[in-house]
CSV table of C-alpha atoms in Angstrom, one decimal:
chain,number,residue,atom,x,y,z
A,183,MET,CA,3.7,-4.4,-8.4
A,184,GLU,CA,2.2,-1.2,-9.5
A,185,ALA,CA,-0.8,-0.5,-7.3
A,186,GLU,CA,-3.1,-0.2,-10.3
A,187,HIS,CA,-2.1,-3.7,-11.6
A,188,THR,CA,-4.6,-5.5,-9.4
A,189,TYR,CA,-6.0,-9.0,-9.9
A,190,SER,CA,-9.3,-7.7,-8.8
A,191,ARG,CA,-10.8,-4.5,-7.2
A,192,THR,CA,-13.9,-4.4,-4.9
A,193,ASP,CA,-15.5,-1.0,-4.6
A,194,ALA,CA,-16.8,0.3,-1.3
A,195,SER,CA,-20.6,0.8,-1.0
A,196,GLN,CA,-20.3,4.5,-1.8
A,197,ALA,CA,-16.8,4.9,-3.2
A,198,LYS,CA,-15.1,3.5,-6.3
A,199,TRP,CA,-11.4,2.7,-7.0
A,200,THR,CA,-9.9,5.4,-9.1
A,201,VAL,CA,-6.5,5.3,-10.8
A,202,ILE,CA,-4.7,8.6,-10.6
A,203,PRO,CA,-2.2,8.8,-13.6
A,204,TYR,CA,1.3,10.0,-13.1
A,205,MET,CA,1.0,10.1,-9.3
A,206,GLY,CA,4.0,8.6,-7.6
A,207,ARG,CA,7.5,7.8,-8.6
A,208,THR,CA,6.6,5.4,-11.4
A,209,LEU,CA,3.2,4.7,-13.0
A,210,SER,CA,0.2,6.0,-10.9
A,211,GLY,CA,-1.7,5.8,-7.6
A,212,ILE,CA,-5.0,4.3,-6.8
A,213,ALA,CA,-7.5,5.4,-4.2
A,214,LEU,CA,-11.2,5.0,-3.2
A,215,MET,CA,-13.1,8.2,-4.2
A,216,PRO,CA,-14.7,10.3,-3.1
A,217,TYR,CA,-12.6,10.8,0.1
A,218,THR,CA,-15.7,12.0,2.0
A,219,VAL,CA,-17.4,8.6,2.4
A,220,GLY,CA,-16.5,5.3,4.1
A,221,THR,CA,-14.4,2.5,2.8
A,222,ASP,CA,-16.6,-0.4,3.9
A,223,GLY,CA,-16.0,-3.4,1.6
A,224,GLY,CA,-13.4,-1.7,-0.6
A,225,LYS,CA,-10.3,-3.9,-1.2
A,226,LEU,CA,-7.5,-4.5,-3.7
A,227,THR,CA,-6.4,-8.0,-4.5
A,228,TYR,CA,-3.1,-9.1,-6.0
A,229,ARG,CA,-1.9,-12.5,-7.0
A,230,TRP,CA,1.4,-14.1,-7.5
A,231,GLN,CA,2.8,-17.5,-8.2
A,232,GLY,CA,6.0,-19.2,-7.4
A,233,GLU,CA,8.0,-20.9,-4.7
A,234,THR,CA,7.5,-18.8,-1.5
A,235,PRO,CA,9.1,-19.0,1.9
A,236,ALA,CA,6.9,-19.5,5.0
A,237,THR,CA,6.8,-15.7,5.6
A,238,VAL,CA,7.3,-12.8,3.3
A,239,LYS,CA,7.8,-9.1,3.8
A,240,VAL,CA,5.2,-6.9,2.1
A,241,HIS,CA,6.3,-3.3,1.4
A,242,VAL,CA,3.3,-1.1,0.8
A,243,VAL,CA,4.1,2.3,-0.6
A,244,THR,CA,1.5,5.0,-0.1
A,245,LYS,CA,1.3,8.7,-0.8
A,246,SER,CA,2.4,10.8,2.2
A,247,THR,CA,-1.1,11.7,3.2
A,248,LEU,CA,-1.6,13.6,6.4
A,249,ASP,CA,-4.1,12.5,9.1
A,250,PHE,CA,-6.9,14.8,7.8
A,251,LEU,CA,-9.4,12.9,10.0
A,252,ASP,CA,-7.4,13.8,13.1
A,253,LYS,CA,-7.8,10.3,14.6
A,254,GLY,CA,-4.1,9.5,15.2
A,255,GLY,CA,-3.3,8.2,11.7
A,256,LEU,CA,-5.0,6.5,8.8
A,257,ILE,CA,-5.1,2.7,8.7
A,258,TYR,CA,-5.2,-0.1,6.1
A,259,GLU,CA,-5.2,-3.8,6.5
A,260,VAL,CA,-3.0,-6.4,4.7
A,261,SER,CA,-3.5,-10.1,4.5
A,262,ILE,CA,-2.2,-13.0,2.5
A,263,ASP,CA,-4.2,-16.1,1.4
A,264,GLU,CA,-7.2,-14.9,3.4
A,265,GLY,CA,-5.2,-15.1,6.6
A,266,GLN,CA,-5.5,-12.9,9.7
A,267,PRO,CA,-5.3,-9.2,8.5
A,268,VAL,CA,-2.6,-7.0,10.0
A,269,SER,CA,-3.5,-3.3,10.6
A,270,VAL,CA,-1.0,-0.7,9.5
A,271,ASN,CA,-1.2,2.9,10.8
A,272,PHE,CA,1.1,4.4,8.2
A,273,ASN,CA,1.0,8.1,9.1
A,274,SER,CA,0.5,8.3,12.9
A,275,ASN,CA,3.7,10.3,13.4
A,276,LEU,CA,3.4,12.4,10.2
A,277,ASN,CA,2.6,15.6,11.9
A,278,GLU,CA,4.1,18.9,13.0
A,279,LYS,CA,4.7,18.0,16.7
A,280,PRO,CA,8.1,19.3,17.8
A,281,GLN,CA,9.5,15.8,18.2
A,282,ASN,CA,8.5,14.8,14.7
A,283,ILE,CA,8.9,18.0,12.6
A,284,TYR,CA,12.6,17.6,11.5
A,285,SER,CA,13.1,13.9,12.0
A,286,ILE,CA,9.9,12.5,10.4
A,287,TYR,CA,7.6,15.2,8.9
A,288,TYR,CA,10.0,17.1,6.6
A,289,PRO,CA,11.9,14.1,5.3
A,290,THR,CA,8.7,12.2,4.6
A,291,ILE,CA,7.1,15.1,2.8
A,292,ALA,CA,10.3,15.6,0.7
A,293,ARG,CA,10.2,11.8,-0.3
A,294,ARG,CA,6.4,12.2,-1.0
A,295,VAL,CA,5.8,8.5,-0.1
A,296,VAL,CA,5.5,6.4,3.1
A,297,GLU,CA,6.8,2.8,2.9
A,298,GLN,CA,5.6,0.4,5.5
A,299,VAL,CA,6.8,-3.2,5.8
A,300,VAL,CA,4.7,-6.0,7.2
A,301,GLU,CA,5.9,-9.5,7.6
A,302,LEU,CA,3.1,-12.1,7.0
A,303,PRO,CA,2.9,-15.9,6.9
A,304,VAL,CA,2.2,-17.5,3.6
A,305,GLY,CA,0.1,-20.7,3.1
A,306,LYS,CA,1.3,-23.7,1.2
A,307,GLY,CA,1.0,-24.0,-2.5
A,308,ASP,CA,2.5,-21.9,-5.3
A,309,SER,CA,-0.4,-19.5,-6.0
A,310,HIS,CA,-1.0,-16.7,-3.4
A,311,THR,CA,-3.3,-13.8,-2.9
A,312,LEU,CA,-2.5,-10.5,-1.2
A,313,THR,CA,-5.4,-8.3,-0.1
A,314,ILE,CA,-5.3,-4.7,1.0
A,315,HIS,CA,-8.3,-3.1,2.6
A,316,PRO,CA,-8.3,0.6,3.6
A,317,GLN,CA,-10.0,1.3,6.9
A,318,ASP,CA,-10.0,5.0,6.3
A,319,PRO,CA,-10.6,7.2,3.2
A,320,GLY,CA,-7.9,9.3,1.5
A,321,ILE,CA,-5.2,6.6,1.3
A,322,VAL,CA,-3.5,6.5,-2.1
A,323,PHE,CA,-1.6,3.3,-2.8
A,324,GLU,CA,1.3,3.6,-5.3
A,325,LYS,CA,3.3,0.3,-5.2
A,326,ILE,CA,3.4,-3.1,-3.5
A,327,VAL,CA,6.6,-5.1,-3.2
A,328,ILE,CA,6.5,-8.7,-2.0
A,329,ASP,CA,10.0,-9.5,-0.7
A,330,LEU,CA,10.7,-13.3,-1.0
A,331,GLY,CA,14.1,-12.7,0.4
A,332,GLY,CA,16.2,-10.9,-2.2
A,333,TYR,CA,14.7,-7.4,-2.2
A,334,GLN,CA,17.3,-4.5,-2.1
A,335,ARG,CA,16.0,-1.1,-1.3
A,336,GLN,CA,15.7,1.2,-4.3
A,337,TYR,CA,14.4,4.7,-5.0
A,338,LEU,CA,11.8,3.4,-7.4
A,339,PHE,CA,11.2,0.2,-5.4
A,340,GLY,CA,12.4,-2.1,-8.1
A,341,THR,CA,11.2,-3.1,-11.5
A,342,GLU,CA,7.8,-4.7,-11.7
A,343,SER,CA,7.7,-8.4,-12.3
A,344,PRO,CA,6.2,-9.3,-15.6
A,345,LYS,CA,2.6,-10.7,-15.7
A,346,THR,CA,2.3,-14.2,-17.1
A,347,TYR,CA,-0.9,-16.0,-18.1
A,348,LYS,CA,-1.4,-19.7,-18.3
């Protein structure tokens, strides 16, 4: 799913979700702006329907943002069906420390994206909700892939599934 193709968006108290056209490998990016305020209450919600295994792998693709807050990495939370959220620190090692410079920093900056994979349990039923809540400002989301078991790694992270309405 393209990050801007949300089911719903909830703005933070002082920041609003902003679509950044042409950012990323495909359509766009989406981030809470301005970056100088908190993200309290801000979240993105996605929905999908279909037969789903008991657990799925969620690939969250973000811009290769540096830890400009200098707190050991920027964090977002991911949950499915209002389950227990999982915290993801996506850029804790994206820095110029000698052990990271050639193995992590340069390759990630060249790719321009960070892909993190989280395995989450899925509730029963055929309609599901994925929620992403940034804990820190400055995180730009580009794409979300929900792997039901057949995902094969691709440069553009696959073709977006079509939206259907009932």
